[in-house]
Amino acid sequence: MDEMLTAATAVPTALFSGLLLVALAYWLLVAMGQMDIDMFHIHTDHGEVGDLGHHGALDFLSIGKVPLTLLLTLFLLIAWSLSMSAELSLRAPLSSILPSWAYATIAGAGATIAALFGTAAAARPLRKLFTLDTVHAHQALVGRQATITSGQVDERFGTASIATDGPDILLNVICATGMRLARGEQAVVVEHDAERDLYLVAPLPHLRPGFLATGIDGTPAEQPPAPVLPAATLPANLPANAAPPARATESA
């Protein structure tokens, strides 16, 4: 028991031990209903050429497909287990050839890298259990006002956030061909592309009058269409082929 405690409090294992205790406290609060399991919701299913490496890493780790809090807990648990195993089996044999700081650096880096791959492998089967992006949730975002958070939004790539009572909802967005939206500009979510899991956004009409998005692959219209007025209805007791009653005029 003393050996286990010593290993758990030795560097680098002590770092993972402390963070794992924080994760344990968090999950206790989740079980008590005081915190949300999905408190860091991120949408990450689209990127342009310059962001392929970033996007690929996020997809590899299932970020945006499995709750980030669960991924972090898996990572800490795996890293702590590996670091503990190394502490118990390797520190003594290597102490004669490596100074303590060198062992701690190598063991910490090795446990971190191995834990990243272990987390990716463990999280992949969990994707089916956590449907973070349902059709209902997507449709609920259509019509909402969003703030552009990337440098710009074009027909290929962009990001935006929607303010909520809790954490902001982060979205991958595009706009119609030929349009550009700048960071900080207000936009409205027009529709969701389920195949690519991204959203089409358009400038707010009162900020850019005359803009109309025709669809994910559409182009902006020069003028908005005339409003469609409801067709006039005939009284229920009037024959269908009868002329509508004349409008009454005031007598002179």
Coordinates of N, CA and C in Angstrom, one line a residue:
M1 N 0.8 -1.2 0.0 CA 0.0 0.0 0.0 C 0.9 1.3 0.0
D2 N 1.9 1.2 0.8 CA 2.8 2.4 0.9 C 3.5 2.6 -0.5
E3 N 3.8 1.5 -1.1 CA 4.5 1.5 -2.4 C 3.6 2.2 -3.5
M4 N 2.3 1.8 -3.4 CA 1.3 2.4 -4.4 C 1.2 3.9 -4.1
L5 N 1.1 4.3 -2.8 CA 0.9 5.7 -2.5 C 2.2 6.5 -2.9
T6 N 3.3 5.9 -2.7 CA 4.6 6.6 -3.1 C 4.6 6.8 -4.6
A7 N 4.2 5.7 -5.4 CA 4.2 5.8 -6.8 C 3.2 6.9 -7.3
A8 N 2.0 6.9 -6.7 CA 1.0 7.8 -7.1 C 1.3 9.3 -6.8
T9 N 2.2 9.5 -5.9 CA 2.6 10.9 -5.5 C 3.9 11.3 -6.1
A10 N 4.5 10.4 -6.9 CA 5.8 10.7 -7.5 C 5.6 11.4 -8.8
V11 N 6.5 12.3 -9.2 CA 6.4 12.9 -10.5 C 6.9 11.9 -11.6
P12 N 6.1 11.8 -12.7 CA 5.0 12.6 -13.2 C 3.6 12.1 -12.8
T13 N 3.6 11.0 -12.1 CA 2.2 10.4 -11.8 C 1.4 11.3 -10.9
A14 N 2.1 12.1 -10.1 CA 1.3 13.0 -9.2 C 0.5 14.0 -9.9
L15 N 1.0 14.4 -11.1 CA 0.2 15.4 -11.9 C -1.1 14.7 -12.4
F16 N -1.0 13.5 -12.9 CA -2.2 12.8 -13.4 C -3.1 12.4 -12.2
S17 N -2.5 12.1 -11.0 CA -3.3 11.8 -9.8 C -4.2 13.0 -9.4
G18 N -3.6 14.2 -9.4 CA -4.3 15.4 -9.0 C -5.4 15.7 -10.0
L19 N -5.2 15.6 -11.3 CA -6.2 15.9 -12.3 C -7.3 14.8 -12.3
L20 N -6.9 13.6 -12.0 CA -7.9 12.6 -11.9 C -8.9 12.8 -10.7
L21 N -8.3 13.3 -9.6 CA -9.2 13.7 -8.5 C -10.2 14.8 -8.8
V22 N -9.7 15.7 -9.6 CA -10.6 16.8 -10.1 C -11.7 16.2 -10.9
A23 N -11.3 15.3 -11.8 CA -12.3 14.6 -12.7 C -13.3 13.8 -11.9
L24 N -12.9 13.2 -10.8 CA -13.8 12.4 -9.9 C -14.8 13.3 -9.3
A25 N -14.3 14.5 -8.8 CA -15.2 15.5 -8.2 C -16.2 16.0 -9.2
Y26 N -15.8 16.2 -10.4 CA -16.7 16.6 -11.4 C -17.8 15.6 -11.7
W27 N -17.5 14.3 -11.8 CA -18.5 13.3 -12.0 C -19.4 13.1 -10.8
L28 N -18.9 13.4 -9.7 CA -19.8 13.4 -8.5 C -20.8 14.5 -8.6
L29 N -20.4 15.6 -9.1 CA -21.4 16.7 -9.2 C -22.3 16.4 -10.4
V30 N -21.9 15.8 -11.4 CA -22.8 15.3 -12.5 C -23.8 14.4 -11.9
A31 N -23.4 13.4 -11.1 CA -24.3 12.4 -10.6 C -25.3 13.1 -9.6
M32 N -24.9 14.2 -9.0 CA -25.9 15.0 -8.1 C -26.7 15.9 -8.9
G33 N -26.5 16.0 -10.2 CA -27.3 16.9 -11.0 C -26.9 18.4 -11.0
Q34 N -25.7 18.6 -10.5 CA -25.2 20.0 -10.3 C -24.4 20.5 -11.6
M35 N -24.0 19.5 -12.4 CA -23.3 19.9 -13.6 C -23.7 19.1 -14.8
D36 N -23.4 19.5 -16.0 CA -23.9 18.8 -17.2 C -22.7 18.0 -17.8
I37 N -23.0 16.8 -18.2 CA -22.0 16.0 -18.8 C -21.5 16.6 -20.1
D38 N -22.3 17.4 -20.8 CA -21.8 18.0 -22.1 C -21.7 19.5 -21.9
M39 N -20.9 19.9 -20.9 CA -20.8 21.3 -20.7 C -19.8 22.0 -21.7
F40 N -19.1 21.2 -22.5 CA -18.2 21.8 -23.5 C -18.6 21.2 -24.8
H41 N -19.8 21.7 -25.3 CA -20.3 21.1 -26.6 C -19.6 21.8 -27.8
I42 N -19.0 21.0 -28.7 CA -18.3 21.5 -29.8 C -18.7 20.8 -31.1
H43 N -19.0 21.5 -32.1 CA -19.2 20.9 -33.4 C -18.0 21.0 -34.2
T44 N -17.5 19.8 -34.7 CA -16.2 19.8 -35.4 C -16.3 18.8 -36.6
D45 N -17.0 19.2 -37.6 CA -17.1 18.2 -38.7 C -16.8 18.9 -40.1
H46 N -16.2 20.0 -40.1 CA -15.9 20.7 -41.4 C -14.7 21.5 -41.2
G47 N -13.9 21.6 -42.3 CA -12.7 22.5 -42.3 C -12.2 22.6 -43.7
E48 N -11.5 23.7 -43.9 CA -10.9 23.9 -45.2 C -9.5 23.4 -45.2
V49 N -8.8 23.6 -46.4 CA -7.5 22.9 -46.6 C -6.5 23.3 -45.5
G50 N -6.5 24.6 -45.1 CA -5.6 25.0 -44.0 C -5.9 24.5 -42.7
D51 N -7.1 23.9 -42.5 CA -7.4 23.4 -41.2 C -7.6 21.9 -41.1
L52 N -7.1 21.2 -42.2 CA -7.3 19.8 -42.3 C -6.5 19.1 -41.1
G53 N -5.3 19.5 -40.8 CA -4.6 18.9 -39.7 C -5.3 19.0 -38.4
H54 N -5.8 20.3 -38.1 CA -6.5 20.5 -36.9 C -7.8 19.7 -36.9
H55 N -8.5 19.7 -38.0 CA -9.8 18.9 -38.0 C -9.5 17.4 -37.9
G56 N -8.5 16.9 -38.5 CA -8.2 15.5 -38.5 C -7.8 15.1 -37.0
A57 N -7.1 15.9 -36.3 CA -6.8 15.5 -34.9 C -8.0 15.5 -34.1
L58 N -8.9 16.5 -34.2 CA -10.2 16.5 -33.5 C -11.0 15.3 -33.8
D59 N -11.1 14.9 -35.1 CA -11.9 13.7 -35.4 C -11.3 12.5 -34.9
F60 N -9.9 12.4 -34.9 CA -9.2 11.2 -34.4 C -9.5 11.0 -33.0
L61 N -9.7 12.1 -32.2 CA -9.9 11.9 -30.8 C -11.4 11.9 -30.5
S62 N -12.3 12.0 -31.5 CA -13.7 12.0 -31.3 C -14.3 13.2 -30.6
I63 N -13.5 14.3 -30.7 CA -14.0 15.5 -30.1 C -15.1 16.1 -30.9
G64 N -16.2 16.4 -30.3 CA -17.4 16.8 -31.0 C -18.4 15.7 -31.2
K65 N -17.9 14.4 -31.0 CA -18.8 13.3 -31.2 C -19.0 12.5 -29.9
V66 N -18.1 12.7 -29.0 CA -18.3 12.2 -27.6 C -18.0 13.4 -26.7
P67 N -18.8 13.5 -25.6 CA -18.6 14.6 -24.6 C -17.1 14.8 -24.3
L68 N -16.7 16.0 -24.3 CA -15.3 16.4 -24.1 C -14.9 16.0 -22.6
T69 N -15.8 16.1 -21.7 CA -15.5 15.8 -20.3 C -15.2 14.3 -20.2
L70 N -15.9 13.5 -20.9 CA -15.7 12.0 -20.9 C -14.3 11.7 -21.5
L71 N -14.0 12.4 -22.6 CA -12.7 12.2 -23.3 C -11.6 12.5 -22.3
L72 N -11.7 13.7 -21.7 CA -10.6 14.1 -20.7 C -10.5 13.1 -19.6
T73 N -11.6 12.6 -19.1 CA -11.5 11.6 -18.0 C -10.9 10.3 -18.5
L74 N -11.2 9.8 -19.7 CA -10.6 8.6 -20.3 C -9.1 8.9 -20.4
F75 N -8.7 10.0 -20.9 CA -7.3 10.4 -21.1 C -6.5 10.3 -19.8
L76 N -7.1 11.0 -18.8 CA -6.4 11.0 -17.5 C -6.3 9.6 -16.8
L77 N -7.4 8.8 -17.0 CA -7.4 7.5 -16.4 C -6.3 6.6 -17.1
I78 N -6.2 6.7 -18.4 CA -5.2 5.9 -19.1 C -3.8 6.4 -18.8
A79 N -3.6 7.7 -18.8 CA -2.3 8.3 -18.6 C -1.9 8.0 -17.1
W80 N -2.8 8.0 -16.2 CA -2.4 7.7 -14.8 C -2.0 6.3 -14.7
S81 N -2.8 5.4 -15.3 CA -2.5 3.9 -15.2 C -1.1 3.6 -15.8
L82 N -0.8 4.2 -17.0 CA 0.5 4.0 -17.6 C 1.6 4.5 -16.8
S83 N 1.4 5.7 -16.2 CA 2.4 6.4 -15.4 C 2.7 5.6 -14.2
M84 N 1.6 5.1 -13.6 CA 1.8 4.2 -12.4 C 2.5 2.9 -12.7
S85 N 2.2 2.3 -13.8 CA 2.9 1.1 -14.2 C 4.3 1.3 -14.4
A86 N 4.7 2.4 -15.1 CA 6.1 2.8 -15.3 C 6.8 3.1 -14.0
E87 N 6.1 3.7 -13.1 CA 6.7 4.1 -11.8 C 7.1 2.8 -11.0
L88 N 6.2 1.9 -11.1 CA 6.4 0.6 -10.3 C 7.4 -0.3 -10.9
S89 N 7.5 -0.3 -12.2 CA 8.3 -1.3 -12.9 C 9.6 -0.8 -13.5
L90 N 9.6 0.5 -13.8 CA 10.8 1.0 -14.6 C 11.7 2.0 -13.8
R91 N 11.1 2.7 -12.8 CA 11.9 3.8 -12.2 C 13.1 3.2 -11.5
A92 N 13.0 2.1 -10.8 CA 14.1 1.5 -10.0 C 15.2 1.0 -11.0
P93 N 14.9 0.2 -12.1 CA 15.9 -0.2 -13.0 C 16.6 1.0 -13.7
L94 N 15.8 2.0 -14.0 CA 16.4 3.1 -14.8 C 17.1 4.2 -13.9
S95 N 16.9 4.1 -12.6 CA 17.4 5.2 -11.7 C 19.0 5.2 -11.8
S96 N 19.6 4.1 -12.1 CA 21.0 4.0 -12.1 C 21.6 4.7 -13.4
I97 N 20.8 4.8 -14.4 CA 21.3 5.4 -15.7 C 20.7 6.7 -16.0
L98 N 19.5 7.1 -15.4 CA 18.8 8.3 -15.7 C 18.6 9.1 -14.4
P99 N 18.9 10.4 -14.5 CA 18.6 11.3 -13.3 C 17.1 11.3 -13.2
S100 N 16.6 11.7 -12.0 CA 15.2 11.7 -11.7 C 14.4 12.6 -12.6
W101 N 14.9 13.8 -13.0 CA 14.2 14.7 -13.8 C 14.1 14.1 -15.2
A102 N 15.1 13.4 -15.7 CA 15.0 12.8 -17.0 C 14.0 11.7 -17.1
Y103 N 14.0 10.9 -16.1 CA 13.0 9.8 -16.0 C 11.6 10.4 -16.0
A104 N 11.4 11.5 -15.2 CA 10.0 12.1 -15.1 C 9.6 12.6 -16.4
T105 N 10.5 13.3 -17.1 CA 10.2 13.9 -18.4 C 9.8 12.8 -19.4
I106 N 10.7 11.8 -19.5 CA 10.4 10.7 -20.5 C 9.1 9.9 -20.1
A107 N 8.9 9.6 -18.9 CA 7.7 8.9 -18.5 C 6.5 9.7 -18.7
G108 N 6.5 11.0 -18.3 CA 5.4 11.8 -18.5 C 5.0 12.0 -20.0
A109 N 6.0 12.2 -20.8 CA 5.7 12.4 -22.3 C 5.2 11.1 -22.9
G110 N 5.8 10.0 -22.5 CA 5.4 8.7 -23.0 C 4.0 8.3 -22.6
A111 N 3.6 8.6 -21.3 CA 2.3 8.3 -20.8 C 1.3 9.2 -21.5
T112 N 1.6 10.5 -21.8 CA 0.7 11.4 -22.5 C 0.4 11.0 -23.9
I113 N 1.5 10.7 -24.6 CA 1.3 10.3 -26.0 C 0.5 8.9 -26.1
A114 N 0.9 8.0 -25.3 CA 0.2 6.7 -25.3 C -1.2 6.9 -24.9
A115 N -1.5 7.8 -24.0 CA -2.9 8.0 -23.5 C -3.7 8.6 -24.6
L116 N -3.1 9.5 -25.4 CA -3.9 10.1 -26.5 C -4.4 9.0 -27.5
F117 N -3.5 8.1 -27.9 CA -3.9 7.0 -28.7 C -4.9 6.1 -28.1
G118 N -4.7 5.8 -26.8 CA -5.6 4.9 -26.0 C -7.0 5.6 -25.9
T119 N -7.0 6.9 -25.7 CA -8.3 7.6 -25.6 C -9.0 7.5 -27.0
A120 N -8.3 7.7 -28.0 CA -8.9 7.7 -29.4 C -9.5 6.3 -29.6
A121 N -8.8 5.3 -29.3 CA -9.3 3.9 -29.5 C -10.5 3.6 -28.6
A122 N -10.5 4.1 -27.4 CA -11.6 3.8 -26.4 C -12.8 4.6 -26.8
A123 N -12.6 5.8 -27.3 CA -13.7 6.7 -27.6 C -14.5 6.3 -28.8
R124 N -13.8 5.7 -29.8 CA -14.5 5.5 -31.1 C -15.8 4.6 -30.9
P125 N -15.8 3.5 -30.2 CA -17.0 2.8 -30.0 C -18.1 3.6 -29.3
L126 N -17.7 4.6 -28.5 CA -18.7 5.4 -27.8 C -19.5 6.4 -28.6
R127 N -19.0 6.6 -29.9 CA -19.7 7.6 -30.7 C -21.1 7.3 -30.9
K128 N -21.5 6.0 -31.0 CA -22.9 5.6 -31.3 C -23.7 5.8 -30.0
L129 N -23.1 5.9 -28.9 CA -23.9 6.0 -27.6 C -24.2 7.5 -27.3
F130 N -23.5 8.4 -27.9 CA -23.7 9.8 -27.6 C -24.0 10.5 -28.9
T131 N -25.3 10.7 -29.1 CA -25.8 11.4 -30.3 C -25.9 12.9 -30.0
L132 N -24.8 13.6 -30.1 CA -24.7 15.0 -29.7 C -25.5 15.9 -30.7
D133 N -25.5 15.4 -32.0 CA -26.1 16.3 -33.0 C -27.3 15.6 -33.6
T134 N -28.5 15.7 -33.1 CA -29.7 15.1 -33.6 C -30.3 16.1 -34.6
V135 N -31.2 15.5 -35.4 CA -32.0 16.3 -36.4 C -32.7 17.4 -35.7
H136 N -33.4 17.0 -34.5 CA -34.1 18.0 -33.8 C -33.3 19.2 -33.3
A137 N -32.1 18.9 -32.8 CA -31.2 19.9 -32.3 C -30.7 20.8 -33.5
H138 N -30.5 20.2 -34.6 CA -30.0 21.0 -35.8 C -31.1 21.9 -36.2
Q139 N -32.4 21.4 -36.3 CA -33.5 22.3 -36.8 C -33.8 23.4 -35.8
A140 N -33.5 23.1 -34.5 CA -33.8 24.1 -33.5 C -32.8 25.3 -33.6
L141 N -31.7 25.1 -34.3 CA -30.8 26.2 -34.5 C -31.1 27.1 -35.7
V142 N -31.9 26.5 -36.6 CA -32.2 27.3 -37.8 C -33.1 28.5 -37.4
G143 N -32.7 29.7 -37.9 CA -33.4 30.9 -37.5 C -32.8 31.6 -36.3
R144 N -31.8 31.0 -35.7 CA -31.2 31.7 -34.5 C -30.1 32.7 -35.0
Q145 N -29.9 33.7 -34.2 CA -28.9 34.7 -34.5 C -27.5 34.2 -34.0
A146 N -26.5 34.4 -34.8 CA -25.1 33.9 -34.5 C -24.1 35.0 -34.7
T147 N -23.0 34.9 -34.0 CA -21.9 35.8 -34.1 C -20.7 35.1 -34.8
I148 N -20.2 35.7 -35.8 CA -19.1 35.1 -36.5 C -17.8 35.2 -35.7
T149 N -17.2 34.0 -35.5 CA -16.0 33.9 -34.6 C -14.7 33.7 -35.4
S150 N -14.8 33.3 -36.6 CA -13.6 33.1 -37.5 C -13.2 34.4 -38.1
G151 N -12.0 34.5 -38.7 CA -11.6 35.7 -39.4 C -12.6 36.1 -40.4
Q152 N -13.1 35.2 -41.2 CA -14.2 35.4 -42.1 C -14.9 34.2 -42.4
V153 N -16.1 34.3 -43.0 CA -16.9 33.2 -43.4 C -17.1 33.3 -44.9
D154 N -16.8 32.3 -45.7 CA -17.1 32.3 -47.1 C -17.9 31.0 -47.5
E155 N -17.9 30.6 -48.7 CA -18.6 29.4 -49.2 C -17.9 28.1 -48.8
R156 N -16.7 28.2 -48.3 CA -15.9 27.0 -47.9 C -15.8 26.7 -46.4
F157 N -15.6 27.8 -45.7 CA -15.3 27.6 -44.2 C -15.6 28.8 -43.4
G158 N -15.9 28.5 -42.1 CA -16.1 29.6 -41.2 C -16.7 29.0 -39.9
T159 N -16.6 29.8 -38.8 CA -17.2 29.4 -37.5 C -18.0 30.5 -37.0
A160 N -19.0 30.1 -36.1 CA -19.9 31.1 -35.5 C -20.3 30.5 -34.2
S161 N -20.8 31.4 -33.3 CA -21.3 30.9 -32.0 C -22.7 31.5 -31.8
I162 N -23.5 30.7 -31.1 CA -24.8 31.1 -30.7 C -24.9 31.2 -29.2
A163 N -25.3 32.4 -28.7 CA -25.3 32.6 -27.2 C -26.5 31.8 -26.6
T164 N -26.3 31.2 -25.5 CA -27.3 30.5 -24.8 C -27.2 30.9 -23.3
D165 N -28.1 30.4 -22.5 CA -28.0 30.6 -21.0 C -26.8 29.9 -20.4
G166 N -26.3 28.9 -21.1 CA -25.1 28.2 -20.6 C -24.0 28.5 -21.6
P167 N -23.1 27.6 -21.8 CA -22.0 27.8 -22.8 C -22.5 28.1 -24.2
D168 N -21.7 28.9 -24.9 CA -22.1 29.2 -26.3 C -22.0 28.0 -27.1
I169 N -22.9 27.9 -28.1 CA -22.9 26.8 -29.1 C -22.0 27.2 -30.2
L170 N -21.0 26.4 -30.5 CA -20.0 26.6 -31.6 C -20.4 25.9 -32.8
L171 N -20.4 26.5 -33.9 CA -20.9 25.9 -35.2 C -19.8 26.1 -36.3
N172 N -19.7 25.1 -37.2 CA -19.0 25.3 -38.4 C -20.0 25.8 -39.5
V173 N -19.7 26.9 -40.1 CA -20.7 27.6 -41.0 C -20.0 27.9 -42.3
I174 N -20.9 28.2 -43.3 CA -20.5 28.7 -44.6 C -21.6 29.7 -44.9
C175 N -21.3 30.5 -46.0 CA -22.3 31.4 -46.5 C -22.4 31.2 -48.0
A176 N -23.4 31.9 -48.6 CA -23.6 31.7 -50.1 C -22.4 32.1 -50.9
T177 N -22.2 31.6 -52.1 CA -21.1 31.9 -52.9 C -21.1 33.4 -53.2
G178 N -19.9 34.0 -53.1 CA -19.8 35.4 -53.4 C -19.9 36.3 -52.2
M179 N -20.4 35.7 -51.1 CA -20.6 36.5 -49.9 C -19.4 36.4 -48.9
R180 N -19.2 37.3 -48.1 CA -18.2 37.3 -47.1 C -18.7 37.9 -45.8
L181 N -18.5 37.2 -44.7 CA -18.9 37.7 -43.4 C -17.6 37.8 -42.5
A182 N -17.5 38.9 -41.8 CA -16.3 39.2 -41.0 C -16.5 38.8 -39.6
R183 N -15.4 38.7 -38.9 CA -15.4 38.3 -37.5 C -16.2 39.4 -36.7
G184 N -17.1 38.9 -35.8 CA -17.9 39.8 -35.0 C -19.2 40.2 -35.7
E185 N -19.4 39.9 -37.0 CA -20.6 40.3 -37.6 C -21.7 39.4 -37.2
Q186 N -22.9 39.9 -37.1 CA -24.1 39.2 -36.7 C -24.7 38.5 -38.0
A187 N -25.2 37.3 -37.8 CA -25.7 36.5 -38.9 C -26.9 35.7 -38.4
V188 N -27.7 35.1 -39.3 CA -28.8 34.3 -39.0 C -28.5 32.9 -39.6
V189 N -28.8 31.8 -38.9 CA -28.7 30.5 -39.4 C -29.8 30.2 -40.3
V190 N -29.5 29.9 -41.6 CA -30.5 29.7 -42.6 C -31.0 28.2 -42.7
E191 N -30.0 27.3 -42.8 CA -30.3 25.9 -42.9 C -29.1 25.1 -42.5
H192 N -29.3 23.8 -42.3 CA -28.3 22.8 -41.9 C -28.1 21.8 -43.0
D193 N -26.8 21.6 -43.3 CA -26.4 20.6 -44.3 C -26.1 19.3 -43.5
A194 N -27.0 18.3 -43.6 CA -26.8 17.1 -42.8 C -25.6 16.3 -43.3
E195 N -25.4 16.3 -44.6 CA -24.3 15.5 -45.1 C -22.9 15.9 -44.7
R196 N -22.7 17.2 -44.7 CA -21.4 17.8 -44.2 C -21.4 18.3 -42.8
D197 N -22.6 18.3 -42.2 CA -22.8 18.7 -40.8 C -22.2 20.2 -40.6
L198 N -22.7 21.1 -41.4 CA -22.4 22.5 -41.2 C -23.6 23.3 -41.5
Y199 N -23.6 24.6 -41.2 CA -24.7 25.4 -41.3 C -24.5 26.6 -42.3
L200 N -25.5 26.9 -43.0 CA -25.5 28.0 -43.9 C -26.0 29.2 -43.1
V201 N -25.2 30.3 -43.1 CA -25.6 31.5 -42.5 C -25.7 32.7 -43.4
A202 N -26.5 33.7 -43.1 CA -26.6 34.9 -43.9 C -26.6 36.1 -43.0
P203 N -26.2 37.2 -43.6 CA -26.2 38.5 -42.8 C -27.7 38.8 -42.4
L204 N -27.8 39.4 -41.2 CA -29.1 39.8 -40.8 C -29.7 40.8 -41.8
P205 N -31.0 40.6 -42.2 CA -31.6 41.4 -43.3 C -31.5 42.9 -43.0
H206 N -31.6 43.4 -41.8 CA -31.6 44.8 -41.6 C -30.2 45.4 -41.6
L207 N -29.2 44.5 -41.6 CA -27.8 45.0 -41.7 C -27.4 44.9 -43.2
R208 N -27.8 44.0 -43.9 CA -27.5 43.9 -45.4 C -28.8 43.7 -46.1
P209 N -29.6 44.7 -46.3 CA -30.9 44.5 -47.1 C -30.6 44.1 -48.5
G210 N -31.4 43.2 -49.0 CA -31.2 42.7 -50.4 C -30.6 41.4 -50.5
F211 N -30.0 40.9 -49.4 CA -29.4 39.6 -49.5 C -30.4 38.5 -49.2
L212 N -30.3 37.4 -50.0 CA -31.2 36.3 -49.7 C -30.4 35.0 -50.1
A213 N -30.2 34.1 -49.1 CA -29.6 32.9 -49.4 C -30.6 31.9 -50.0
T214 N -30.2 31.3 -51.1 CA -31.1 30.4 -51.8 C -30.9 28.9 -51.4
G215 N -29.9 28.6 -50.6 CA -29.6 27.3 -50.3 C -28.1 27.1 -50.0
I216 N -27.8 25.9 -49.6 CA -26.4 25.6 -49.3 C -25.5 25.9 -50.5
D217 N -25.9 25.5 -51.7 CA -25.1 25.7 -52.9 C -25.6 26.8 -53.7
G218 N -26.5 27.6 -53.2 CA -27.1 28.7 -54.0 C -26.3 29.9 -54.0
T219 N -26.7 30.9 -54.7 CA -26.1 32.2 -54.8 C -27.0 33.3 -54.2
P220 N -26.5 34.4 -53.8 CA -27.3 35.4 -53.2 C -28.1 36.1 -54.3
A221 N -29.4 36.4 -54.0 CA -30.2 37.1 -54.9 C -30.0 38.6 -54.7
E222 N -30.1 39.4 -55.9 CA -29.8 40.8 -55.8 C -30.9 41.5 -55.0
Q223 N -32.2 41.1 -55.1 CA -33.3 41.7 -54.4 C -34.1 40.6 -53.8
P224 N -34.6 40.9 -52.6 CA -35.4 39.9 -51.9 C -36.7 39.7 -52.7
P225 N -37.4 38.6 -52.7 CA -38.6 38.4 -53.4 C -39.7 39.2 -52.7
A226 N -40.7 39.5 -53.5 CA -41.9 40.2 -53.0 C -42.6 39.3 -52.0
P227 N -43.2 39.8 -51.0 CA -43.9 39.0 -50.0 C -45.1 38.3 -50.6
V228 N -45.3 37.1 -50.2 CA -46.4 36.3 -50.7 C -47.6 36.6 -49.8
L229 N -48.7 37.2 -50.5 CA -49.9 37.5 -49.7 C -50.8 36.4 -49.7
P230 N -51.6 36.1 -48.7 CA -52.5 35.0 -48.7 C -53.6 35.3 -49.7
A231 N -54.1 34.2 -50.4 CA -55.1 34.3 -51.4 C -56.4 34.7 -50.7
A232 N -57.2 35.6 -51.4 CA -58.5 36.0 -50.9 C -59.4 34.8 -50.8
T233 N -60.2 34.7 -49.8 CA -61.1 33.5 -49.6 C -62.6 34.0 -49.8
L234 N -63.4 33.1 -50.4 CA -64.8 33.4 -50.6 C -65.6 33.0 -49.4
P235 N -66.7 33.7 -49.1 CA -67.6 33.2 -48.0 C -68.0 31.7 -48.3
A236 N -68.2 31.0 -47.2 CA -68.5 29.6 -47.3 C -69.8 29.3 -48.1
N237 N -70.8 30.2 -48.0 CA -72.1 30.0 -48.7 C -72.1 30.5 -50.1
L238 N -71.0 31.0 -50.6 CA -71.0 31.6 -52.0 C -70.5 30.5 -52.9
P239 N -71.3 30.3 -54.1 CA -70.8 29.3 -55.1 C -69.4 29.6 -55.6
A240 N -68.7 28.6 -56.0 CA -67.3 28.8 -56.4 C -67.2 29.6 -57.6
N241 N -68.3 29.5 -58.6 CA -68.2 30.3 -59.8 C -68.8 31.6 -59.7
A242 N -69.3 32.0 -58.5 CA -69.9 33.3 -58.4 C -68.8 34.4 -58.2
A243 N -69.1 35.6 -58.6 CA -68.2 36.7 -58.5 C -68.2 37.1 -57.0
P244 N -67.1 37.6 -56.5 CA -67.0 38.0 -55.1 C -67.9 39.3 -54.9
P245 N -68.5 39.5 -53.8 CA -69.3 40.6 -53.5 C -68.6 41.9 -53.7
A246 N -69.3 42.9 -54.2 CA -68.7 44.2 -54.5 C -68.5 44.9 -53.1
R247 N -67.4 45.7 -53.0 CA -67.0 46.4 -51.8 C -68.0 47.5 -51.6
A248 N -68.5 47.7 -50.5 CA -69.5 48.7 -50.2 C -68.8 50.1 -50.3
T249 N -69.5 51.1 -50.8 CA -69.0 52.4 -51.0 C -69.8 53.4 -50.1
E250 N -69.2 54.4 -49.7 CA -69.9 55.3 -48.8 C -70.8 56.2 -49.7
S251 N -71.9 56.5 -49.2 CA -72.9 57.4 -49.9 C -72.4 58.8 -49.8
A252 N -72.7 59.5 -50.8 CA -72.2 60.9 -50.8 C -73.0 61.7 -49.8

